[in-house]
PDB file of C-alpha atoms in Angstrom:
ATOM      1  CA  UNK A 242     -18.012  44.948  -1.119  1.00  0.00           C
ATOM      2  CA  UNK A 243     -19.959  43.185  -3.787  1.00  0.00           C
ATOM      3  CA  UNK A 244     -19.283  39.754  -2.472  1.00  0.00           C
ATOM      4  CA  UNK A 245     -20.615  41.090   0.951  1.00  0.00           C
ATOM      5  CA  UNK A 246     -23.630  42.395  -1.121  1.00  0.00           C
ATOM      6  CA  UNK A 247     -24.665  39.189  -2.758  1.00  0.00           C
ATOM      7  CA  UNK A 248     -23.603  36.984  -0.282  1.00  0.00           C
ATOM      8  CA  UNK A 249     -26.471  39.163   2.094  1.00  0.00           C
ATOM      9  CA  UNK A 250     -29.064  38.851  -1.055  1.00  0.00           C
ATOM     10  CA  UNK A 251     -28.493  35.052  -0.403  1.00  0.00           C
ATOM     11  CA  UNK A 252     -29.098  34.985   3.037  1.00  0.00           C
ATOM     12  CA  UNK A 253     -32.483  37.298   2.370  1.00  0.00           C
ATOM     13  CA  UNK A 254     -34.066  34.900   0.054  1.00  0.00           C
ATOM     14  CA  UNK A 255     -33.175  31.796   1.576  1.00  0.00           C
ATOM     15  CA  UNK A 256     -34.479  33.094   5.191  1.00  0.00           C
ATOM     16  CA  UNK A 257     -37.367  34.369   2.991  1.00  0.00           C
ATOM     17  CA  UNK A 258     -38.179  31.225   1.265  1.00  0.00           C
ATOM     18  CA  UNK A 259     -37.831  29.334   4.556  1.00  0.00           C
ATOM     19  CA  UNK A 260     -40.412  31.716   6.043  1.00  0.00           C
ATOM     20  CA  UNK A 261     -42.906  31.155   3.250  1.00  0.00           C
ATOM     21  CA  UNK A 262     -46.343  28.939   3.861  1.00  0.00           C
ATOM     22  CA  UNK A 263     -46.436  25.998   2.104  1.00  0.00           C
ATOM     23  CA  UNK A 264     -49.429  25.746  -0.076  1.00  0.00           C
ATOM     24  CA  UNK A 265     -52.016  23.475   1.045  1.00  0.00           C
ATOM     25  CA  UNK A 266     -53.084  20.758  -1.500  1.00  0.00           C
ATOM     26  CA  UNK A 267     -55.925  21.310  -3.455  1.00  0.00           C
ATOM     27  CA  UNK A 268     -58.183  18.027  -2.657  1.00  0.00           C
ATOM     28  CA  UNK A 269     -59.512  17.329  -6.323  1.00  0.00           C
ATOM     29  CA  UNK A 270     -60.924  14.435  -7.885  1.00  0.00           C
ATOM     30  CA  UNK A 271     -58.350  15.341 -10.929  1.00  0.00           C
ATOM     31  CA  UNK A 272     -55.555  15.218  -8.600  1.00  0.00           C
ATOM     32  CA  UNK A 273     -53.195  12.549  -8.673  1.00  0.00           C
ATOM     33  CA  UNK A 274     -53.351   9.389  -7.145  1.00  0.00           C
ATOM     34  CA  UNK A 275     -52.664   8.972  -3.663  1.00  0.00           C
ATOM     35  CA  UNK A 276     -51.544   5.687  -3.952  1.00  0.00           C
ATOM     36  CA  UNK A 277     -50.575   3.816  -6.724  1.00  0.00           C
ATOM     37  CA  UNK A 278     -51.339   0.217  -7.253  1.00  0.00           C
ATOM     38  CA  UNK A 279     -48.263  -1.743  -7.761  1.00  0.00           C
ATOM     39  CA  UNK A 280     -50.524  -4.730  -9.545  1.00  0.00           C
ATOM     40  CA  UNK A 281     -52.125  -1.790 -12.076  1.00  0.00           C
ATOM     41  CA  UNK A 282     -50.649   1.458 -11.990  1.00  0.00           C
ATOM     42  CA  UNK A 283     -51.594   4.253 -14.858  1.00  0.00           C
ATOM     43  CA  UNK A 284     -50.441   3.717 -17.781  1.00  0.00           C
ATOM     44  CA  UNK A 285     -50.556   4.515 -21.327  1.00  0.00           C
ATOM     45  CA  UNK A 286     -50.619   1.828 -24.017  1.00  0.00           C
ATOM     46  CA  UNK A 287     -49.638   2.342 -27.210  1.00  0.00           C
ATOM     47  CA  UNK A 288     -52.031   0.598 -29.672  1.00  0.00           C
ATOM     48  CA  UNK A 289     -53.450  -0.083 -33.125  1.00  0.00           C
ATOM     49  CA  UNK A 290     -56.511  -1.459 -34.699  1.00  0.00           C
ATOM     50  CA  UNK A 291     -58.090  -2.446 -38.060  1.00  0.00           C
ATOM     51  CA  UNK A 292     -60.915  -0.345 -39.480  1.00  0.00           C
ATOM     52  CA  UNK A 293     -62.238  -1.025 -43.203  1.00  0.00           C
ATOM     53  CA  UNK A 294     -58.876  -3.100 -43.858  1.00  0.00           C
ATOM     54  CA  UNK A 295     -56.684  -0.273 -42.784  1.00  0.00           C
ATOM     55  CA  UNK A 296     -54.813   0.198 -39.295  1.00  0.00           C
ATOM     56  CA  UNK A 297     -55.804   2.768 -37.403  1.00  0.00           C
ATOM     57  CA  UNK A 298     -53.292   4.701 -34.357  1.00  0.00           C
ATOM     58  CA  UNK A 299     -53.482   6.057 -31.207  1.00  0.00           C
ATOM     59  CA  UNK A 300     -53.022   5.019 -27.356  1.00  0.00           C
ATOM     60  CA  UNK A 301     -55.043   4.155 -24.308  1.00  0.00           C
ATOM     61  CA  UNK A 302     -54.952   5.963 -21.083  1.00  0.00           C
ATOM     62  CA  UNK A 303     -54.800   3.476 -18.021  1.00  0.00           C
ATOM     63  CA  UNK A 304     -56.450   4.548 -14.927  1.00  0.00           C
ATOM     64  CA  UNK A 305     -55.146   3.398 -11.355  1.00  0.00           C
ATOM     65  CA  UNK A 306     -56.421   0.037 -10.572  1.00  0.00           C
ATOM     66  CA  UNK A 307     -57.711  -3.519 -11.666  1.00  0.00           C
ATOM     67  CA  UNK A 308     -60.644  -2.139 -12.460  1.00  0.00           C
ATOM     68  CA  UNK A 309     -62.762  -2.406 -14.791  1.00  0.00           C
ATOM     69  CA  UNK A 310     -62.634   1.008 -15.857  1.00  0.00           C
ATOM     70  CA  UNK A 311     -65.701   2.580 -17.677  1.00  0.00           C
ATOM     71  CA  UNK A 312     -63.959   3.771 -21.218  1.00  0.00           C
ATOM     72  CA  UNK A 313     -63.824   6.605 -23.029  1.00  0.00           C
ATOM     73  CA  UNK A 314     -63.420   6.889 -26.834  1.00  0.00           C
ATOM     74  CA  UNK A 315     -61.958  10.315 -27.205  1.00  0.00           C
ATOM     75  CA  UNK A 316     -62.485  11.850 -30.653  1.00  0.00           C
ATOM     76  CA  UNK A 317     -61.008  14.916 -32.410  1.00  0.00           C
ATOM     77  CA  UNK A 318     -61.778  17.248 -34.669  1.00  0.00           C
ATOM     78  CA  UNK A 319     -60.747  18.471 -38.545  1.00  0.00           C
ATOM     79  CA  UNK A 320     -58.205  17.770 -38.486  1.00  0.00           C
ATOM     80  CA  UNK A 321     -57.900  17.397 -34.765  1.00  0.00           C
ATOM     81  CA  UNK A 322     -55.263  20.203 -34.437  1.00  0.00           C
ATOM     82  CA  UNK A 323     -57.055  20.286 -30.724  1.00  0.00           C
ATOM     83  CA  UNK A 324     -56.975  16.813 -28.825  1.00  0.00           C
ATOM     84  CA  UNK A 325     -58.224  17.743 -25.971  1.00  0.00           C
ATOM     85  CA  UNK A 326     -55.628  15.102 -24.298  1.00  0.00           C
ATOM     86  CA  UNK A 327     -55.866  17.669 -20.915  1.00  0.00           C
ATOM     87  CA  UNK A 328     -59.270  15.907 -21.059  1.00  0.00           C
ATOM     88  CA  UNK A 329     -57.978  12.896 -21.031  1.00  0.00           C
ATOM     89  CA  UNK A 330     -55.813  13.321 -18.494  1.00  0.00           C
ATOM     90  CA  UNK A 331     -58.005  14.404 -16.025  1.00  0.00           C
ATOM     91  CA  UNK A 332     -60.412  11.843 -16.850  1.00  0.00           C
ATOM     92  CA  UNK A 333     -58.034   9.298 -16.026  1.00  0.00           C
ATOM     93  CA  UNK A 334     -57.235  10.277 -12.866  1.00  0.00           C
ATOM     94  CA  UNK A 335     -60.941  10.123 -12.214  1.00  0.00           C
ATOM     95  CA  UNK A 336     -60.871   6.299 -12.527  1.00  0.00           C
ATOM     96  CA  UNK A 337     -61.703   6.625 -16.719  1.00  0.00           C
ATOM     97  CA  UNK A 338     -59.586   4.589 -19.352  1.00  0.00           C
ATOM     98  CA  UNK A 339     -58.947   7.011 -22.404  1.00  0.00           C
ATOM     99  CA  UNK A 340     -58.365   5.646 -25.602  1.00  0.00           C
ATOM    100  CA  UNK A 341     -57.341   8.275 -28.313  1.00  0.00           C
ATOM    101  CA  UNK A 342     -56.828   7.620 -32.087  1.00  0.00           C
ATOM    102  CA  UNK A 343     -56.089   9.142 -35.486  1.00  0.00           C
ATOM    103  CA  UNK A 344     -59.307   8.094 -38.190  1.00  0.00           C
ATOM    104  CA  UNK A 345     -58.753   6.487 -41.092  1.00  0.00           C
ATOM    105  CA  UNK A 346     -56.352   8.242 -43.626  1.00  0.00           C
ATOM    106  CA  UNK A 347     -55.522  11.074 -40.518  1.00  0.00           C
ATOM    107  CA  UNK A 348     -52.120  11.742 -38.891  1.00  0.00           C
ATOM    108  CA  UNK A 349     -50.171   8.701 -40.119  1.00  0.00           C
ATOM    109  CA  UNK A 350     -52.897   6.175 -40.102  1.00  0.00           C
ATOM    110  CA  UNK A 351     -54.172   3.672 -42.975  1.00  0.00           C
ATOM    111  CA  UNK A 352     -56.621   4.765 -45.535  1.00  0.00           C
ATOM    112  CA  UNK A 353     -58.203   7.488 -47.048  1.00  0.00           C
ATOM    113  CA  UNK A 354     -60.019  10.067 -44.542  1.00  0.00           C
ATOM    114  CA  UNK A 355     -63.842  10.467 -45.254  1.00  0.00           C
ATOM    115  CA  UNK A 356     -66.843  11.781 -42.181  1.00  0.00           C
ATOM    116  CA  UNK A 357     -68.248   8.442 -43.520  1.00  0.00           C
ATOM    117  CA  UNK A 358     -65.344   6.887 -42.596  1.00  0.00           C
ATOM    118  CA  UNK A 359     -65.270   8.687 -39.290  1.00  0.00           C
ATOM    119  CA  UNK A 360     -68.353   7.288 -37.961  1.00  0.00           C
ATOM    120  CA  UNK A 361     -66.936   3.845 -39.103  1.00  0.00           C
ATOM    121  CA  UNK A 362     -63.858   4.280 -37.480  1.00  0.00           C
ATOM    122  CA  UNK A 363     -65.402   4.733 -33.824  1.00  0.00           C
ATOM    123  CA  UNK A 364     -67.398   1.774 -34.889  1.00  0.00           C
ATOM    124  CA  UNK A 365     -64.246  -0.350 -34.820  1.00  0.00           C
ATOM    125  CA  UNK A 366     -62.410   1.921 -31.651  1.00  0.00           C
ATOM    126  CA  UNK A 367     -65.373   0.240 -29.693  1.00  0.00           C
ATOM    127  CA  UNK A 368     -65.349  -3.325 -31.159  1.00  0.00           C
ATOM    128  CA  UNK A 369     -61.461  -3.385 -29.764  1.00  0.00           C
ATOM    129  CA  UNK A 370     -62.081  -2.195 -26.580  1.00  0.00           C
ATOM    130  CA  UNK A 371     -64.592  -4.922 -26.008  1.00  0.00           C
ATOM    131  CA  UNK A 372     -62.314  -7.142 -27.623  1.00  0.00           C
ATOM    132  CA  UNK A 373     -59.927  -6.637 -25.693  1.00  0.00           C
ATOM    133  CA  UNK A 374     -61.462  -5.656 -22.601  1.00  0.00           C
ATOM    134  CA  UNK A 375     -59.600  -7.555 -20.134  1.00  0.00           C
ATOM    135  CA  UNK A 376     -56.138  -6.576 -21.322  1.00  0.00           C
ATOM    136  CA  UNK A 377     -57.074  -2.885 -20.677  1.00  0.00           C
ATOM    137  CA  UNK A 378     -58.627  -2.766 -17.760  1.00  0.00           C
ATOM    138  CA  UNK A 379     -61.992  -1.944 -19.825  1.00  0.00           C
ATOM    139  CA  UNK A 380     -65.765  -2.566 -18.394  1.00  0.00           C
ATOM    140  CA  UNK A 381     -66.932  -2.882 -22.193  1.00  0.00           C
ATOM    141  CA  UNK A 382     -70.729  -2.281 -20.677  1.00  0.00           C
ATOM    142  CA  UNK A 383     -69.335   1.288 -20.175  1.00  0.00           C
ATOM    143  CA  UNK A 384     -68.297   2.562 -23.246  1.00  0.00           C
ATOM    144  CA  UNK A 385     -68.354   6.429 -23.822  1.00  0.00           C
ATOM    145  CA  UNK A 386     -67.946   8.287 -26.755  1.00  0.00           C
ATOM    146  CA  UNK A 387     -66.415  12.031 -26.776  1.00  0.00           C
ATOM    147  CA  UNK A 388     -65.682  14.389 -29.041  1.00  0.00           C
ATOM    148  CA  UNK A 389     -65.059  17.928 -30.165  1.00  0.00           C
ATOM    149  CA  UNK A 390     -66.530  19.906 -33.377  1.00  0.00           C
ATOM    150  CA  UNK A 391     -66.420  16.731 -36.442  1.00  0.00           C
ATOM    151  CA  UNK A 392     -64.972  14.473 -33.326  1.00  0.00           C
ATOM    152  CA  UNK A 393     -68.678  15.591 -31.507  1.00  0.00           C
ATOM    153  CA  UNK A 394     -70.427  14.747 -35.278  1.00  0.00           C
ATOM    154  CA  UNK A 395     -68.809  11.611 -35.277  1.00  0.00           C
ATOM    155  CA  UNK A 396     -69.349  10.817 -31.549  1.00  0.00           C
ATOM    156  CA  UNK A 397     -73.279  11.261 -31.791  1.00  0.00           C
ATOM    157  CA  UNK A 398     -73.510   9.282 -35.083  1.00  0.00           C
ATOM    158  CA  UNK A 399     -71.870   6.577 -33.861  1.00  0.00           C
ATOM    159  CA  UNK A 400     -73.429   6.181 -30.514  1.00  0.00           C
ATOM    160  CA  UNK A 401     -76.781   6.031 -32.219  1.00  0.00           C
ATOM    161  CA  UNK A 402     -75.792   3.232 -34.349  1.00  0.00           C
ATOM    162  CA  UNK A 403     -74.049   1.572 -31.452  1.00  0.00           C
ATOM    163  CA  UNK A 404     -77.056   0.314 -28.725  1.00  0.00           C
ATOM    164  CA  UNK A 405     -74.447  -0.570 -26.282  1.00  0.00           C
ATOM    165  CA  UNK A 406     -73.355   2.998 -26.120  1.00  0.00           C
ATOM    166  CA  UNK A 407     -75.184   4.632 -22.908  1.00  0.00           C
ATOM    167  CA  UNK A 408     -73.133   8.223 -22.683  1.00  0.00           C
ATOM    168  CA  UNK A 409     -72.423  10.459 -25.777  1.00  0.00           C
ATOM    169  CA  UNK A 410     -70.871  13.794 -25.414  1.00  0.00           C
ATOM    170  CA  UNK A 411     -70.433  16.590 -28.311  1.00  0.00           C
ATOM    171  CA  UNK A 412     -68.226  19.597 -27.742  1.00  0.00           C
ATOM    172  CA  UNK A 413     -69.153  22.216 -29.899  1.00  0.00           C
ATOM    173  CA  UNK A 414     -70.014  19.503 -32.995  1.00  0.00           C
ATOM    174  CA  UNK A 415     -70.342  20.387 -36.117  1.00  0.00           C
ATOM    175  CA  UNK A 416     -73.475  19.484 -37.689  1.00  0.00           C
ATOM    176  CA  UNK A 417     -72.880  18.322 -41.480  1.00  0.00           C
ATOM    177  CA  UNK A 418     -76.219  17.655 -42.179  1.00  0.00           C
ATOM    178  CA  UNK A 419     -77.192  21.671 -41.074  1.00  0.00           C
ATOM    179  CA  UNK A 420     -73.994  22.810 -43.763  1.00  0.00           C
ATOM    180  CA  UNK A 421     -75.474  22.416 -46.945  1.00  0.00           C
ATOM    181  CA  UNK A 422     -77.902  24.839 -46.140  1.00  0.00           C
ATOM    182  CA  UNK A 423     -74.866  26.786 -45.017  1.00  0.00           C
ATOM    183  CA  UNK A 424     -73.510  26.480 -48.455  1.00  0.00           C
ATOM    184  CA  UNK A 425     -76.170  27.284 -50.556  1.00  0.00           C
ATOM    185  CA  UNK A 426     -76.774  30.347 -48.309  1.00  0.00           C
ATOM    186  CA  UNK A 427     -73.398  31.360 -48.859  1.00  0.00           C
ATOM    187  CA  UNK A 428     -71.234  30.349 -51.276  1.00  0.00           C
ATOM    188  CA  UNK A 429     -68.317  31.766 -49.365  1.00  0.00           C
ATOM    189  CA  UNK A 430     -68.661  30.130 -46.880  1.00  0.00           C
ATOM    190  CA  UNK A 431     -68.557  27.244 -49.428  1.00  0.00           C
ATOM    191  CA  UNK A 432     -65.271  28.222 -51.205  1.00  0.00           C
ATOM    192  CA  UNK A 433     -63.512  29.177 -47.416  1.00  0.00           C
ATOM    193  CA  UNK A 434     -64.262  25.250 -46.784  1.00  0.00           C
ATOM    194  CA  UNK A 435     -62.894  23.833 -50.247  1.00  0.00           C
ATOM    195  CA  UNK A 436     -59.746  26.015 -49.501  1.00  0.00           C
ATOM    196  CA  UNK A 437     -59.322  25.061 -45.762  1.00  0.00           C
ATOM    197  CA  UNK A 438     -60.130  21.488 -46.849  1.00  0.00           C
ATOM    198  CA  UNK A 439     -57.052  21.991 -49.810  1.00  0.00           C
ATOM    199  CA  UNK A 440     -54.711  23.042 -47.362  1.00  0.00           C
ATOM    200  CA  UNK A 441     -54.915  20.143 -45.115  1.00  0.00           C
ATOM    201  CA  UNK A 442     -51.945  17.730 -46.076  1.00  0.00           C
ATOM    202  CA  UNK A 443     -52.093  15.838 -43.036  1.00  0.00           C
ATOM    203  CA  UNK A 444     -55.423  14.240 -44.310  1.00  0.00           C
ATOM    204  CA  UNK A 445     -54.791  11.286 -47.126  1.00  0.00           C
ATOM    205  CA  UNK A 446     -56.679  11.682 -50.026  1.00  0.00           C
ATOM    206  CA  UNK A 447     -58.947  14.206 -49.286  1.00  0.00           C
ATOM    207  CA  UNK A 448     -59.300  17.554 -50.555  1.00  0.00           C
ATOM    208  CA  UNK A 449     -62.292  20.552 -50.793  1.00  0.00           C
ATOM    209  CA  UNK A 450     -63.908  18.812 -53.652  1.00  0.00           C
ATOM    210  CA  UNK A 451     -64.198  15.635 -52.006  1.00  0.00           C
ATOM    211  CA  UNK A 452     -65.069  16.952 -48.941  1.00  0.00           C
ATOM    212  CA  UNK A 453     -68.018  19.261 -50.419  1.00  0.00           C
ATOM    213  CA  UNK A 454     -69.545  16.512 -52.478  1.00  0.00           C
ATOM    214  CA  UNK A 455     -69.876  13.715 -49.595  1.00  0.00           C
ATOM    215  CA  UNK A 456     -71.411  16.717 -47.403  1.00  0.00           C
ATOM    216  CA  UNK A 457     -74.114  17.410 -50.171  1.00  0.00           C
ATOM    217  CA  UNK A 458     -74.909  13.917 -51.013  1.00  0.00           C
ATOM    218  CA  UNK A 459     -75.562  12.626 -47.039  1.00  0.00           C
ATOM    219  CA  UNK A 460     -77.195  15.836 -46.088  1.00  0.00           C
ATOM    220  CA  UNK A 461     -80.068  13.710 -44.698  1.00  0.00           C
ATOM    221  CA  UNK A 462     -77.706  11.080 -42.904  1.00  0.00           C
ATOM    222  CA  UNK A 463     -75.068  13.718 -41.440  1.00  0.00           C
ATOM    223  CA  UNK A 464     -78.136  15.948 -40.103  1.00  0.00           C
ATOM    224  CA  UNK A 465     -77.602  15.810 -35.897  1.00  0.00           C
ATOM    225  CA  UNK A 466     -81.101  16.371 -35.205  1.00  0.00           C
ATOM    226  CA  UNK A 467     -82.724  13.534 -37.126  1.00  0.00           C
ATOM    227  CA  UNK A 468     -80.704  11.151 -34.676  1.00  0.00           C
ATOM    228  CA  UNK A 469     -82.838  11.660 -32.055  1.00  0.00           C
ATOM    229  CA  UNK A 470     -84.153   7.768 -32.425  1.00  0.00           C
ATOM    230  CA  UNK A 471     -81.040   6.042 -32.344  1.00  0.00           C
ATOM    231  CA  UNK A 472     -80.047   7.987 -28.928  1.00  0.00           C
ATOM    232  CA  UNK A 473     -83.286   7.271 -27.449  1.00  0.00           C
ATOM    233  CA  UNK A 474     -82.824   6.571 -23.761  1.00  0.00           C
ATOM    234  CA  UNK A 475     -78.885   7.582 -23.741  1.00  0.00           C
ATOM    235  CA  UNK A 476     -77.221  10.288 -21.766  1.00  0.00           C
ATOM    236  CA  UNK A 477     -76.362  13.196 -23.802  1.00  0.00           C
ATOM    237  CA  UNK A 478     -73.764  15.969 -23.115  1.00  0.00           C
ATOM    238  CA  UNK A 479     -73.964  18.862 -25.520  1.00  0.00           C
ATOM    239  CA  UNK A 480     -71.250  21.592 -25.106  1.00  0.00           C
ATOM    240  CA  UNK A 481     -71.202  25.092 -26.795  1.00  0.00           C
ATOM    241  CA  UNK A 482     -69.350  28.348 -26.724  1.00  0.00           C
ATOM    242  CA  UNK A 483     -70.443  31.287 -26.562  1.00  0.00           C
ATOM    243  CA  UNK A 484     -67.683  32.925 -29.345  1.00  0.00           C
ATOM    244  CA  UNK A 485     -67.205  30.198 -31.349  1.00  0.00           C
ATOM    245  CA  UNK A 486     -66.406  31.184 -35.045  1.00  0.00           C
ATOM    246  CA  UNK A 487     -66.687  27.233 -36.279  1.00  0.00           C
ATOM    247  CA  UNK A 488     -70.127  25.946 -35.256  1.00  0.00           C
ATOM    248  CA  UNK A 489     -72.470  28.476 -34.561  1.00  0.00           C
ATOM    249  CA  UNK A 490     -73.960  28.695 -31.447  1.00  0.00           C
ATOM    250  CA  UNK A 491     -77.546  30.237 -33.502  1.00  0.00           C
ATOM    251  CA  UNK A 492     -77.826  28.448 -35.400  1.00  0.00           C
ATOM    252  CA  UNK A 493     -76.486  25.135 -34.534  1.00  0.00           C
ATOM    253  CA  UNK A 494     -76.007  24.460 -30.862  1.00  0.00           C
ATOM    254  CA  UNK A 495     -78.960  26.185 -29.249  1.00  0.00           C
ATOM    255  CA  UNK A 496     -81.197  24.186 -32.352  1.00  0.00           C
ATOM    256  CA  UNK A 497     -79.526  20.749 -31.171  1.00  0.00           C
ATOM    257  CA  UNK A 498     -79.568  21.146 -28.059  1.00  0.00           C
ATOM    258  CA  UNK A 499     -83.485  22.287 -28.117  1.00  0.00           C
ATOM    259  CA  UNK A 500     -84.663  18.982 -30.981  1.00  0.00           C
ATOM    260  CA  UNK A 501     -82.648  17.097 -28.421  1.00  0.00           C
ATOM    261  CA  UNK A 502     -84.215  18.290 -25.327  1.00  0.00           C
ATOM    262  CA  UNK A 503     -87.863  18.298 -26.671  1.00  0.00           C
ATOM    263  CA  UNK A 504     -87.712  14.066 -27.023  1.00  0.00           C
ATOM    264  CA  UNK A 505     -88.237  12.632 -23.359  1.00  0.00           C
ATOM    265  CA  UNK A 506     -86.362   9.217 -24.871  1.00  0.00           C
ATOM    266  CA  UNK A 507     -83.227  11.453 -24.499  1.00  0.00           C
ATOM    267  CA  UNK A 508     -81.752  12.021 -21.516  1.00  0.00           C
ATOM    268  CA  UNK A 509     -80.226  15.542 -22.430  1.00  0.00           C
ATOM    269  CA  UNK A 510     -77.588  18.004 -20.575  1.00  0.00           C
ATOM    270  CA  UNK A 511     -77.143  21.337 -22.804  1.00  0.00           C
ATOM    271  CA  UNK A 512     -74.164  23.926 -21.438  1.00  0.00           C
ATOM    272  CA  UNK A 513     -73.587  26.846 -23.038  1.00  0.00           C
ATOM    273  CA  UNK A 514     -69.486  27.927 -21.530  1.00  0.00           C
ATOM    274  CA  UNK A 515     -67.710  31.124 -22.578  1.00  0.00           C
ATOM    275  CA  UNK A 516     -65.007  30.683 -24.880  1.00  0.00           C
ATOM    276  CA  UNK A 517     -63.565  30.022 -28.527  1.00  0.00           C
ATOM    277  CA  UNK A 518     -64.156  27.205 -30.478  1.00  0.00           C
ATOM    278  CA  UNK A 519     -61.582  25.378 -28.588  1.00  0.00           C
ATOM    279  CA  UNK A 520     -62.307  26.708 -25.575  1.00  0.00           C
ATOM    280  CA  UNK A 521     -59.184  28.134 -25.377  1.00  0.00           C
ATOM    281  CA  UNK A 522     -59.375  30.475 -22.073  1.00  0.00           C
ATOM    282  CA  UNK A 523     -62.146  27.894 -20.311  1.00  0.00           C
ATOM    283  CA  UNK A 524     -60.143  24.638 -20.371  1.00  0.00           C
ATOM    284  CA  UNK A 525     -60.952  23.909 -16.425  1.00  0.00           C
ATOM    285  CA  UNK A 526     -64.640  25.101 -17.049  1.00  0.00           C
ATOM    286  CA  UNK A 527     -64.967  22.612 -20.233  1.00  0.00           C
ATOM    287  CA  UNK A 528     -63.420  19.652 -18.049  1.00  0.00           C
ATOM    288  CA  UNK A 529     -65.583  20.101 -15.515  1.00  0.00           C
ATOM    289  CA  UNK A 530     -68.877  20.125 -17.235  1.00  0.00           C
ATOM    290  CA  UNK A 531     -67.640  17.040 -18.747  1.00  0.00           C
ATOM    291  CA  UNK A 532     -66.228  15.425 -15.909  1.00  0.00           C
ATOM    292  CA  UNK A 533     -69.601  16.228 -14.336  1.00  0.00           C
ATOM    293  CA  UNK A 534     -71.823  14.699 -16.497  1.00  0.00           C
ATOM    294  CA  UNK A 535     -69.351  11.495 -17.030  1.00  0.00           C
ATOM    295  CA  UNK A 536     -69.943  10.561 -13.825  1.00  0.00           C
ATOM    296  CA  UNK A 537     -73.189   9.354 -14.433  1.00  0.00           C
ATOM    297  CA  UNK A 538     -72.215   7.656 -17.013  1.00  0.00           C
ATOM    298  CA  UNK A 539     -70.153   4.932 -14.022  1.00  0.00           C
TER     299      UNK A 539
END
């Protein structure tokens, strides 16, 4: 009796699954490749590079083709527990090489970490691409910088030093510059940063005391809004949350996004998305609005 029973439970849900509609594909720019070039498929490449003496890690995502491929420098946050490599991902598959690395002193690589160092280190991410432009596949006229909360810091400080960066994009950034006004407002808010900054092993030689005392003595240089002059005539992308318990969206995003928006050198995009600070429940909302806006950037 039972092997009748199952043996008709079979039956059902094969004729059942045979019965079923297939699901049409999706046509998406994110989807993947309908054909693959043999010559130059995607790929990823693992790589390392020199910054201040010290080597640096991370990888490179190929896109499809011979291209050149416009390039983006993907940068994340402290410590970068969030890479955002769904990002990247999709980004490749819209015709975008991705190159991802760990800063100075973070995750394994060389040095001692430092936001000075940061900016430094996207300094150098760029000088290799162009360097080696034609062994990835890179247009090095279309570099991009990216990045989310000190990954956004570090991506608009470096593309205002760099005047061969066109396109800068900052996901929720935080603004160091803004934060020692934070901290002598609240010097909670002070000691919850020394401790987070303690706890943080995966950073070499770097602690809350040493993080606290670089913020206070570049307060003028790591201020976001004074940059304004450096990013004159550049795209900017500036991405905020509406929940976000990391950077404020008060009384740091709207402010950026409004100094940034009030020079006509700037070519600026503001989008306020629901969310956390990582964006946690809006992942296809965040790569869209900077999918968007990176294709201007071609």
């Amino acid at each position: 009796m039972m092997k009748s029973f199952t043996a008709a439970i079979g039956a059902a849900l094969i004729a059942a699954c045979a019965a079923a509609p297939e699901v049409p594909a999706t046509a998406s720019r994110f989807a993947d490749p309908a054909s693959i070039d043999a010559a130059f498929p995607p790929g990823l490449a693992e790589v390392s590079f020199e910054s201040g003496g010290d080597r640096l890690n991370g990888h490179i995502y190929l896109a499809n083709g011979a291209g050149p491929h416009p390039a983006v420098i993907l940068l994340h946050g402290f410590p970068g527990n969030e890479k955002n490599l769904d990002l990247a991902q999709a980004l490749r598959r819209d015709g975008f090489n991705v190159l991802f690395f760990h800063y100075r002193g973070a995750w394994g690589s060389e040095g001692v970490y430092s936001f000075s160092h940061l900016i430094e280190d996207v300094g150098a991410a760029a000088s290799f691409l162009r360097t080696n432009a034609a062994d990835y596949r890179v247009d090095p006229a279309k570099l991009i910088t990216i990045g989310h909360s000190m990954g956004g810091f570090a991506a608009l400080q470096a593309a205002a030093r760099d005047p061969a960066i066109a396109c800068t994009a900052a996901i929720a950034p935080a603004n160091l510059g803004a934060r020692v006004f934070a901290f002598d407002q609240s010097p909670e808010l002070e000691a919850g940063f020394r401790a987070y900054a303690d706890s943080l092993q995966m950073l070499a030689g770097f602690d809350g005391e040493r993080g606290v005392a670089e913020i206070r003595a570049n307060a003028g240089a790591f201020e976001l809004q004074t940059l304004t002059p450096g990013l004159a005539g550049k795209q900017v992308l500036i991405v905020g949350s509406d929940k976000d318990a990391s950077v404020s969206l008060e009384n740091v995003i709207k402010p950026l996004i409004a100094a940034y928006e009030a020079d006509p050198a700037l070519k600026t995009t503001g989008v306020i998305l629901p969310g956390d600070h990582s964006f946690s429940w809006t992942r296809e909302a965040l790569i869209n609005t900077v999918a968007d806006w990176a294709a201007g950037c071609r």
